[in-house]
Amino acid sequence: MESKFNPKQIEEKVLNFWSDRSIYKLSVQKNQKGPLFRFIDGPPYTTGAIHLGTAWNKVMKDTILRYKRLQGYNVRDQPGYDMHGLPIEVKVEEDLKIRTKKEIEERIGVDKFVEHCRKFALDNLWIMNKQFARLGVWMDWENPYMTIKDSYIEGAWWALKEAYGKGALYLGPGSVTWCARCSTALAKHELEYENVKDNSIFVKFALEGKKNEFVIIWTTTPWTLPANMGVAVNPDFMYSKLKVDNEFWYVAKDMAAALLGAMGRKFEIVENISGEKMHGWKYTHPFADEIELQKKLEKENKKAHTVLAVGDDVFPNFVTLQAGSGLVHTAPGAGPEDFIVGKHFGIPAVTLIDETGTFTKDAGKFAGLRAKKDDAKFVEHLKNKGMIVHEAVVEHEYPHCWRCKKPVVYRVTDQWYIGVTKLRSKMISENKKIKWTPDWAGDRWFHSWLENLQDWCISRQRYWGIPLPIWVCQKCKHTKLIGSREELGVKVKELHRPWIDNVVLKCEKCKSEMKRVPDVLDVWLDSGAAPWASLPFPEGGKKILDKWFPTDFIIEGKDQIRGWFNSLMSLSMVSHGKPSFKSVYMHGFVSDANGMKMSKSLGNIVSPDQVIEKHGSEAFRLYCIKGEAGEDLRFNWKDVEESYKALN
């Protein structure tokens, strides 16, 4: 025995001993008749080598599972991997030097692209398996659940079939968040907010029938102005008619002094009027001369281009006094909140951009410009028309695609949704029964998320994912949802695109051809189905489900409030009628010693391999389990050194 602890030598000996003697398998066999401990592994994306956060998470899981084994429990310890979706597609696009979605179909071919995605995901899975095992983590590494397997896909299809049968799955139009670079819809939980600097402009819209009178709106998204259909006021606010030089401007009374002061403009209050009385005022669209479609829409809809009194009964806090002028530019085709307001008042949602974020011919003079990217050109055009009364640069949060990191836009498209909003109150009630550690993670954070839950857009216009199992008759539009390969009734190489796209069914109603809706599922639905799709279910029947479902315990980081915890709860509630987990441990993030996020640009990344090479796995494991629930782990070498010394 060495006099000094040499982690590299000792750990290699221990790992070899475990492997040679099948110690892990013996420990599993020993507890086969013990009480069950139902655990489900939150699957990491197979996008590359593990990072410190992933390693910390797995060490925490391993610590708890080992403790349960020592107590005699028959522990379900199957590791899992998330192997579909944009996380994989974007990486493969980088490898293949693909710049646009169009290239996948025209230059690469969907079949070859999918095969590249599969190989990339599998190669990384085995790399990650070895890294986790080197950390000393005991899981069933020979039998991980993989979201790309047909059996797993059938588990997700089964859940959709259940939701469909309950009327909780529907096709509907909506103003959805859209990634122009990836050319697909995104859900709320797929957005990352970053601080950006944008043009903040105050624009005057001329009121019709009122000489030299204007409503003043404010926006940080000039690209949405071509789609403007209304100006919202709060019916409970007072608005001032201000004399500014030879013009009359309407702004919120409580914002007038500060706003005009910032502009350096002198003004005189002529009168005050309630927002309620402004409802129905007609104004001229700022681009009426440039966009012929806007003139057409105004002729067809009397409420188009009018002032709308939007109270909390229509949409809470749609018009506030926090920023701007107290009058809100409203474009139902360029934002989900605006879409709801537009639907309430019966004004149309105009989409003037295509799937690449490029303005179409319907945008008239602006055809060919790009949403968000060409904001400055819209500002310049408004300046030339003398419509901008104030301009500034503001720093604010703006949503970005979680995978390609590009700013998102909004457009109206038909998408498939899971109607979780109707289950919101039941989810909140069920959440109170779940044991959360720390308790505030469930009582405050997850509760707040559930309170603001909206219907889940699950369709994605991509290639590498679980195919949406919906076929539509080309003649009578009859729709059929398939819940399994057996129900499909057609031999197919596998359930992925493009092979599943070639399956044509016969319509039960009119005997015409039924073709599949060419979408794949939100990748978060993949992992949301894990508690049952990772089992031999539905193939294994209800007996296997009753044995291992719902899960006793899960453990993940705080980012999963809006991610995995959300998809687990939502999908299980619409398919099983109850949550899929009974207790949760939530940990924080790993940052550097100063609390900064680790990133290549900051040069502060530390890999698990570096830690193992210097101090060994056991020192890192001991270091990992010292933190408090819900708190971030500020990585520093000194504390790892202390853990190393404690083992020596």
XYZ file of C-alpha atoms in Angstrom:
648
model
C 0.000 0.000 0.000
C 1.361 3.437 -0.949
C 2.112 5.765 1.960
C 0.569 8.694 0.089
C -2.759 8.777 -1.718
C -2.080 8.588 -5.447
C -5.514 9.011 -7.038
C -4.513 8.085 -10.559
C -2.969 4.753 -9.553
C -5.547 3.765 -6.948
C -8.590 4.786 -8.994
C -7.391 2.876 -12.034
C -6.899 -0.216 -9.866
C -10.372 0.146 -8.360
C -12.016 0.682 -11.747
C -10.253 -2.393 -13.143
C -11.267 -4.424 -10.075
C -14.910 -3.382 -10.492
C -14.788 -4.302 -14.170
C -12.920 -7.612 -13.794
C -15.146 -8.845 -10.962
C -18.431 -7.361 -12.313
C -18.944 -5.634 -8.964
C -21.658 -3.312 -10.268
C -23.700 -6.232 -11.633
C -23.287 -8.143 -8.363
C -24.616 -5.142 -6.417
C -27.647 -5.047 -8.718
C -28.296 -8.773 -8.314
C -27.966 -8.517 -4.539
C -30.960 -6.154 -4.291
C -33.249 -7.728 -6.893
C -35.839 -8.642 -4.281
C -35.538 -5.378 -2.373
C -38.061 -2.518 -2.378
C -38.080 -0.496 -5.598
C -36.403 2.877 -5.972
C -37.680 4.408 -9.186
C -35.152 6.866 -10.589
C -35.057 8.395 -14.056
C -31.931 10.036 -15.444
C -32.425 13.455 -17.001
C -30.743 12.872 -20.379
C -27.867 15.146 -21.452
C -27.545 16.040 -25.135
C -24.947 13.987 -26.980
C -23.215 17.034 -28.420
C -19.680 16.475 -27.134
C -17.518 15.728 -24.119
C -19.119 16.335 -20.739
C -18.499 19.606 -18.915
C -18.185 20.304 -15.200
C -21.909 20.892 -14.767
C -22.794 17.532 -16.321
C -20.136 15.803 -14.221
C -21.414 17.449 -11.023
C -24.948 16.355 -11.832
C -23.965 12.723 -12.435
C -21.853 12.566 -9.262
C -24.817 13.828 -7.226
C -27.038 11.174 -8.798
C -24.476 8.447 -8.184
C -24.135 9.427 -4.527
C -27.875 9.090 -3.945
C -28.206 5.840 -5.912
C -25.301 4.265 -4.004
C -26.928 5.263 -0.728
C -30.198 3.634 -1.811
C -28.378 0.446 -2.827
C -26.739 0.311 0.603
C -30.227 0.530 2.088
C -31.173 -2.572 0.104
C -33.281 -0.935 -2.601
C -33.691 -2.409 -6.060
C -32.569 0.742 -7.850
C -33.500 1.661 -11.406
C -30.298 3.300 -12.592
C -30.539 3.339 -16.375
C -28.649 6.307 -17.832
C -30.282 8.256 -20.632
C -29.214 10.366 -23.582
C -31.045 13.077 -25.534
C -29.980 12.405 -29.119
C -32.386 14.362 -31.345
C -33.183 17.954 -32.127
C -31.459 21.224 -32.892
C -28.630 20.544 -30.397
C -27.447 17.750 -32.702
C -28.542 19.289 -36.007
C -26.679 22.558 -35.466
C -23.450 20.699 -34.611
C -23.751 18.529 -37.720
C -24.492 21.601 -39.845
C -21.218 23.084 -38.595
C -19.331 19.890 -39.478
C -20.872 19.770 -42.972
C -20.494 23.539 -43.479
C -24.242 23.929 -43.974
C -25.329 27.567 -43.787
C -29.053 27.320 -44.511
C -31.807 24.776 -43.989
C -32.388 24.744 -47.749
C -28.924 23.230 -48.300
C -29.904 20.138 -46.314
C -32.514 19.181 -48.898
C -30.803 20.470 -52.025
C -27.083 19.803 -51.434
C -26.799 17.097 -48.766
C -30.069 15.177 -48.879
C -32.289 14.526 -45.864
C -31.286 10.853 -45.657
C -27.561 11.628 -45.550
C -28.078 14.478 -43.103
C -30.060 12.218 -40.770
C -27.349 9.541 -40.947
C -24.715 12.152 -40.065
C -26.843 13.218 -37.095
C -27.223 9.618 -35.934
C -23.479 8.908 -36.160
C -22.610 12.157 -34.393
C -25.025 11.380 -31.546
C -23.873 7.762 -31.131
C -20.164 8.619 -31.260
C -20.618 11.177 -28.506
C -22.763 8.817 -26.428
C -19.941 6.306 -26.080
C -17.438 9.069 -25.306
C -19.719 10.401 -22.560
C -20.341 6.880 -21.232
C -16.590 6.411 -20.686
C -16.215 9.821 -19.052
C -19.036 9.146 -16.588
C -17.616 5.715 -15.777
C -14.179 7.289 -15.144
C -15.848 9.507 -12.557
C -16.778 6.310 -10.715
C -20.471 6.610 -11.520
C -22.351 3.316 -11.263
C -25.149 3.093 -13.808
C -26.212 0.541 -16.375
C -23.811 1.855 -19.005
C -24.361 -1.159 -21.255
C -28.086 -0.388 -21.608
C -28.688 3.361 -21.731
C -32.010 4.609 -22.979
C -31.634 6.388 -26.296
C -34.303 8.713 -27.618
C -33.427 7.687 -31.195
C -34.564 4.069 -30.802
C -37.828 3.095 -32.483
C -39.088 1.620 -29.200
C -38.545 4.985 -27.506
C -40.234 6.827 -30.369
C -43.272 4.579 -29.924
C -43.425 5.617 -26.255
C -43.640 9.268 -27.298
C -46.227 8.450 -29.976
C -48.302 6.620 -27.364
C -48.407 9.775 -25.213
C -49.551 11.874 -28.170
C -52.234 9.311 -28.961
C -53.525 9.618 -25.402
C -53.511 13.413 -25.593
C -55.239 13.323 -28.989
C -57.954 11.021 -27.672
C -58.632 13.456 -24.840
C -58.879 16.419 -27.191
C -55.666 17.921 -25.829
C -53.783 17.927 -29.145
C -54.804 20.408 -31.810
C -53.686 22.250 -34.934
C -54.013 25.990 -34.786
C -52.685 29.284 -36.125
C -50.585 31.420 -33.859
C -47.941 34.098 -33.821
C -45.054 31.845 -32.880
C -41.465 32.462 -31.939
C -39.434 31.646 -35.015
C -35.733 31.049 -35.624
C -34.997 32.431 -39.091
C -31.599 30.745 -39.188
C -32.949 27.265 -38.294
C -36.263 27.952 -40.101
C -38.466 26.455 -37.411
C -40.922 27.360 -34.700
C -39.621 27.443 -31.120
C -41.404 27.144 -27.792
C -40.986 29.450 -24.804
C -38.645 27.023 -23.052
C -36.322 27.038 -26.087
C -35.479 30.719 -25.775
C -32.397 32.219 -24.181
C -32.499 35.896 -23.273
C -29.440 38.036 -23.871
C -28.788 41.705 -23.242
C -28.615 43.532 -26.569
C -28.461 47.144 -27.708
C -31.295 48.139 -30.030
C -32.738 51.244 -31.634
C -35.530 52.608 -29.471
C -37.809 54.816 -31.543
C -40.872 56.931 -30.828
C -43.042 57.183 -33.927
C -46.027 59.435 -34.609
C -49.079 57.910 -36.293
C -51.404 60.508 -37.842
C -54.999 60.398 -36.601
C -57.595 60.530 -39.344
C -60.124 63.362 -39.201
C -57.981 65.247 -36.663
C -55.711 67.849 -38.223
C -52.094 67.668 -37.049
C -52.979 65.182 -34.305
C -50.871 62.076 -33.665
C -50.645 59.115 -31.305
C -47.063 58.454 -30.214
C -45.955 54.824 -30.078
C -42.649 53.344 -28.939
C -40.866 50.240 -30.190
C -37.501 48.483 -30.052
C -38.465 46.238 -32.988
C -38.862 48.522 -36.023
C -39.107 45.473 -38.314
C -42.566 44.732 -36.870
C -44.054 48.088 -37.929
C -45.015 46.905 -41.452
C -47.306 44.357 -39.739
C -48.908 46.937 -37.426
C -52.699 46.629 -37.151
C -53.545 48.635 -34.038
C -52.407 50.947 -31.252
C -53.278 49.818 -27.737
C -54.125 52.083 -24.819
C -55.132 51.180 -21.289
C -58.802 52.059 -20.722
C -58.037 52.963 -17.099
C -55.175 55.366 -17.855
C -55.487 59.077 -18.566
C -53.857 60.391 -21.719
C -52.734 63.956 -22.391
C -53.201 65.868 -25.604
C -49.974 67.856 -25.842
C -49.306 70.879 -28.039
C -45.773 70.452 -29.363
C -44.829 73.225 -31.792
C -47.642 73.123 -34.374
C -48.670 69.523 -33.671
C -50.777 67.724 -31.069
C -49.450 64.481 -29.558
C -51.230 61.931 -27.398
C -49.178 60.196 -24.680
C -49.962 58.798 -21.230
C -50.502 61.665 -18.782
C -48.140 60.219 -16.161
C -45.343 59.850 -18.717
C -45.660 63.174 -20.526
C -43.209 65.281 -18.513
C -40.433 62.668 -18.422
C -40.867 61.712 -22.067
C -40.919 65.226 -23.489
C -38.108 66.195 -21.125
C -35.936 63.407 -22.539
C -36.724 64.711 -26.016
C -35.840 68.260 -25.012
C -39.191 69.446 -26.323
C -41.437 72.122 -24.850
C -45.092 71.229 -24.566
C -48.424 72.441 -23.337
C -51.201 70.204 -22.005
C -54.352 70.967 -23.965
C -56.635 68.394 -22.346
C -56.701 64.980 -20.679
C -58.813 62.072 -21.883
C -59.309 58.505 -20.692
C -57.981 55.605 -22.721
C -61.491 54.184 -22.828
C -62.717 57.194 -24.821
C -59.873 56.852 -27.325
C -61.043 53.399 -28.382
C -61.939 53.270 -32.067
C -59.960 56.324 -33.170
C -58.686 55.788 -36.695
C -55.073 56.419 -37.694
C -53.085 56.151 -40.916
C -50.725 53.194 -41.088
C -47.086 54.416 -41.116
C -46.388 52.466 -44.316
C -49.775 52.822 -46.023
C -48.132 54.144 -49.198
C -45.447 51.455 -49.251
C -47.529 48.348 -48.494
C -50.592 47.903 -50.693
C -51.776 44.982 -48.536
C -52.336 47.326 -45.597
C -54.765 49.431 -47.639
C -56.612 46.280 -48.680
C -56.870 45.033 -45.086
C -58.230 48.377 -43.921
C -61.009 48.228 -46.499
C -61.904 44.692 -45.392
C -61.790 45.313 -41.632
C -63.142 48.459 -39.988
C -61.143 47.819 -36.811
C -57.812 47.715 -38.645
C -55.555 50.670 -37.829
C -57.597 51.867 -34.868
C -56.858 52.632 -31.230
C -57.751 49.645 -29.035
C -58.634 49.916 -25.345
C -56.854 46.847 -23.930
C -57.658 46.223 -20.286
C -56.470 43.442 -18.007
C -59.578 41.459 -18.941
C -58.199 41.214 -22.487
C -54.515 40.736 -21.631
C -53.018 41.597 -18.214
C -50.418 44.376 -18.252
C -50.422 44.694 -22.036
C -50.245 48.484 -21.663
C -48.203 49.759 -18.709
C -46.389 52.910 -17.651
C -43.030 51.175 -17.220
C -41.522 52.394 -20.500
C -42.459 54.089 -23.749
C -45.411 56.418 -24.189
C -48.329 54.461 -22.742
C -49.497 53.583 -26.268
C -48.440 50.196 -27.619
C -47.819 49.412 -31.284
C -49.760 46.186 -31.860
C -48.917 43.684 -34.609
C -50.877 40.422 -34.163
C -48.667 38.735 -36.752
C -45.456 39.604 -34.933
C -45.900 38.478 -31.344
C -47.950 35.986 -29.305
C -49.337 38.631 -26.933
C -50.317 40.862 -29.842
C -51.938 37.852 -31.522
C -54.218 37.316 -28.516
C -55.176 40.995 -28.455
C -55.833 41.009 -32.196
C -57.983 37.896 -31.946
C -60.048 39.505 -29.177
C -60.811 42.569 -31.294
C -61.171 40.695 -34.580
C -58.284 42.337 -36.387
C -56.197 40.186 -38.750
C -52.728 38.839 -38.020
C -50.466 39.830 -40.896
C -47.302 37.843 -41.595
C -44.984 39.551 -44.038
C -41.885 37.348 -43.599
C -41.076 33.858 -44.862
C -39.379 31.000 -42.996
C -35.936 32.608 -43.450
C -37.106 35.883 -41.907
C -37.120 37.637 -45.293
C -39.927 40.047 -46.160
C -42.147 38.715 -48.954
C -43.667 40.539 -51.922
C -46.693 41.322 -49.717
C -44.404 43.748 -47.880
C -44.335 45.967 -50.961
C -41.354 48.285 -50.959
C -39.749 46.314 -48.131
C -39.704 42.957 -49.959
C -36.296 41.326 -49.603
C -35.385 43.035 -46.337
C -34.681 40.812 -43.335
C -36.566 40.892 -40.059
C -34.470 42.157 -37.159
C -31.252 42.336 -39.220
C -32.507 45.308 -41.245
C -34.033 47.328 -38.398
C -31.836 50.289 -39.325
C -33.353 50.463 -42.823
C -36.868 50.741 -41.415
C -35.690 53.472 -39.046
C -34.066 55.354 -41.916
C -37.267 55.137 -43.958
C -39.350 56.506 -41.083
C -36.866 59.349 -40.604
C -37.159 60.301 -44.254
C -40.935 60.490 -43.787
C -40.517 62.709 -40.718
C -42.313 60.225 -38.474
C -39.673 59.643 -35.776
C -39.983 62.137 -32.931
C -37.270 60.647 -30.724
C -34.579 58.003 -31.034
C -32.198 56.386 -28.569
C -30.182 53.226 -28.078
C -31.410 51.032 -25.252
C -29.982 47.908 -23.672
C -32.614 45.277 -23.011
C -33.191 41.530 -22.992
C -34.102 39.924 -26.308
C -34.891 36.243 -26.978
C -32.429 34.126 -28.963
C -32.557 30.588 -30.334
C -31.204 28.246 -27.671
C -29.016 26.347 -30.172
C -27.784 28.675 -32.941
C -27.849 31.722 -30.603
C -29.385 34.006 -33.250
C -32.121 36.546 -32.378
C -35.594 35.172 -33.004
C -38.481 36.769 -34.881
C -42.240 36.112 -34.918
C -44.552 34.918 -37.658
C -48.030 33.418 -37.967
C -48.042 29.735 -38.914
C -50.201 26.684 -38.300
C -48.587 24.518 -35.627
C -49.549 21.538 -33.490
C -50.134 22.258 -29.815
C -50.683 20.289 -26.644
C -53.415 22.093 -24.738
C -51.848 22.268 -21.289
C -53.477 25.588 -20.386
C -56.725 23.822 -19.447
C -54.758 21.627 -17.048
C -52.943 24.538 -15.406
C -54.961 24.560 -12.164
C -54.680 20.783 -11.814
C -50.928 20.939 -12.392
C -50.580 23.598 -9.708
C -52.567 21.403 -7.329
C -50.488 18.297 -8.142
C -47.251 20.256 -7.773
C -48.086 20.877 -4.115
C -47.922 17.107 -3.532
C -44.397 16.820 -4.949
C -41.504 16.988 -2.481
C -39.082 19.659 -3.655
C -35.577 20.201 -2.297
C -35.134 23.076 -1.731
C -38.826 23.664 -1.044
C -38.801 27.137 -2.617
C -37.909 25.585 -5.993
C -41.379 24.073 -6.139
C -43.345 26.540 -4.003
C -42.123 29.613 -5.870
C -40.182 28.864 -9.031
C -42.099 25.937 -10.536
C -45.399 27.254 -9.189
C -44.758 30.570 -10.958
C -43.867 28.767 -14.188
C -47.086 26.752 -14.071
C -49.165 29.869 -13.367
C -47.943 31.396 -16.631
C -48.062 28.195 -18.678
C -49.300 28.512 -22.258
C -50.290 25.768 -24.697
C -47.202 23.872 -25.839
C -46.212 24.216 -29.493
C -44.728 20.772 -30.225
C -44.204 20.812 -34.022
C -40.822 21.670 -35.506
C -39.985 22.172 -39.158
C -36.762 20.156 -39.017
C -35.357 16.712 -39.852
C -33.609 14.911 -36.968
C -36.260 14.210 -34.376
C -39.223 12.066 -33.454
C -41.606 12.395 -36.417
C -45.004 13.906 -35.723
C -47.223 10.793 -36.148
C -50.092 12.566 -37.899
C -51.386 11.739 -41.371
C -53.814 14.001 -43.259
C -56.042 12.983 -46.170
C -55.072 14.894 -49.285
C -58.718 15.086 -50.364
C -61.131 15.316 -47.430
C -58.532 16.486 -44.838
C -59.445 13.704 -42.398
C -56.715 13.422 -39.761
C -55.312 10.302 -38.134
C -52.758 10.007 -35.341
C -50.703 6.805 -35.172
C -49.672 5.558 -31.719
C -47.281 2.703 -32.588
C -45.445 0.873 -35.354
C -48.064 -1.891 -35.166
C -50.877 0.603 -35.687
C -49.007 2.045 -38.656
C -49.579 -1.285 -40.384
C -46.877 -0.641 -42.982
C -43.342 -2.002 -43.150
C -40.824 0.791 -42.842
C -37.033 0.687 -42.399
C -37.244 2.884 -39.304
C -39.479 5.541 -37.823
C -37.209 8.495 -38.643
C -37.348 10.864 -41.565
C -37.114 10.499 -44.517
C -38.274 6.861 -44.416
C -41.441 7.590 -42.421
C -42.277 10.340 -44.950
C -42.723 7.689 -47.636
C -45.516 5.948 -45.722
C -48.852 6.655 -47.395
C -52.048 5.504 -45.664
C -55.566 5.045 -47.035
C -58.187 7.438 -45.712
C -60.898 5.683 -43.703
C -63.440 8.273 -44.835
C -62.951 8.675 -48.584
C -60.287 6.054 -49.449
C -57.913 8.721 -50.798
C -54.220 9.016 -49.888
C -53.145 10.227 -46.460
C -49.690 11.762 -46.125
C -47.737 12.544 -42.977
C -47.431 16.091 -41.695
C -43.698 16.618 -42.415
C -42.784 17.946 -38.960
C -40.778 16.495 -36.095
C -41.455 16.978 -32.395
C -40.020 19.501 -29.981
C -36.971 17.701 -28.574
C -38.176 18.515 -25.053
C -41.081 16.167 -25.676
C -38.503 13.395 -26.211
C -37.123 13.725 -22.696
C -40.573 14.452 -21.256
C -41.599 10.925 -22.260
C -38.571 9.309 -20.575
C -40.328 7.831 -17.485
C -42.316 5.431 -19.714
C -40.624 5.547 -23.136
C -37.388 4.281 -21.545
C -39.304 1.204 -20.365
C -40.473 -1.539 -22.698
C -43.749 0.414 -22.928
C -46.264 0.395 -24.528
C -44.901 -2.886 -25.925
C -44.446 -4.413 -22.445
C -47.967 -3.548 -21.355
C -49.459 -1.978 -18.244
C -47.696 -4.332 -15.819
C -44.226 -2.914 -16.510
C -45.625 0.630 -16.388
C -47.296 0.074 -13.019
C -44.040 -1.318 -11.635
C -41.798 1.624 -12.527
C -44.140 4.597 -12.978
C -44.322 7.228 -11.617
C -40.697 7.986 -10.761
C -39.755 8.319 -7.097
C -36.918 10.779 -7.563
C -35.242 13.079 -10.099
C -32.349 15.500 -9.744
C -31.358 18.265 -12.161
C -30.194 21.882 -12.328
C -32.305 24.996 -11.896
C -32.529 25.601 -15.658
C -34.837 22.582 -15.835
C -37.706 24.479 -14.192
C -38.613 25.679 -17.685
C -37.030 22.653 -19.367
C -37.244 19.029 -18.278
C -39.365 19.534 -15.141
C -41.880 21.352 -17.331
C -41.959 18.763 -20.138
C -42.175 15.884 -17.631
C -45.146 17.459 -15.885
C -46.958 18.637 -19.023
C -46.661 15.442 -21.058
C -47.468 13.158 -18.141
C -50.541 15.155 -17.143
C -52.056 15.061 -20.646
C -51.282 11.362 -21.166
C -51.417 9.751 -17.695
C -53.467 12.313 -15.789
C -50.834 12.629 -13.051
C -47.228 13.833 -12.607
C -44.440 11.460 -13.588
C -42.274 12.222 -10.537
C -42.804 12.329 -6.770
C -39.739 14.190 -5.510
C -37.101 16.529 -6.929
C -33.672 17.720 -5.862
C -32.672 20.897 -7.696
C -29.072 22.059 -7.776
C -27.558 25.209 -9.232
C -25.041 25.948 -11.975
C -21.274 25.550 -12.059
C -19.469 28.863 -12.474
C -15.893 30.013 -12.045
C -14.538 31.204 -8.693
C -15.914 34.714 -9.339
C -19.404 33.487 -10.152
C -18.954 34.024 -13.899
C -20.350 31.572 -16.431
C -17.624 29.379 -17.897
C -17.108 30.138 -21.586
C -14.451 29.928 -24.285
C -14.518 33.696 -24.780
C -13.653 34.298 -21.115
C -11.024 31.548 -21.110
C -12.262 30.210 -17.771
C -13.412 26.732 -18.773
C -12.188 23.817 -16.674
C -12.948 20.311 -17.934
C -13.627 17.239 -15.761
C -10.611 15.568 -17.385
C -8.363 18.372 -16.103
C -9.672 17.911 -12.565
C -9.270 14.131 -12.696
C -5.746 14.417 -14.078
C -4.689 16.746 -11.275
C -6.559 15.421 -8.227
C -8.473 12.303 -9.284
C -12.182 11.522 -9.430
C -12.694 10.902 -5.732
C -11.493 14.359 -4.700
C -13.842 15.882 -7.256
C -16.725 13.693 -6.032
C -16.176 14.751 -2.433
C -15.999 18.380 -3.523
C -19.255 18.054 -5.492
C -21.427 16.854 -2.613
C -20.531 19.648 -0.187
C -22.867 22.263 -1.671
C -26.332 23.376 -0.629
C -29.465 22.467 -2.586
C -30.368 25.090 -5.169
C -27.062 26.928 -4.816
C -24.478 27.442 -7.547
C -21.109 25.724 -7.347
C -18.302 28.258 -7.711
C -15.493 26.066 -8.903
C -12.060 26.813 -7.539
C -8.958 24.672 -7.413
C -8.262 25.473 -3.761
C -11.438 23.744 -2.547
C -10.758 20.701 -4.738
C -7.264 20.603 -3.232
C -8.816 20.587 0.248
C -10.979 17.607 -0.716
C -7.881 15.871 -2.048
C -6.072 16.464 1.235
C -9.033 15.093 3.181
C -8.658 11.807 1.293
C -4.909 11.600 1.816
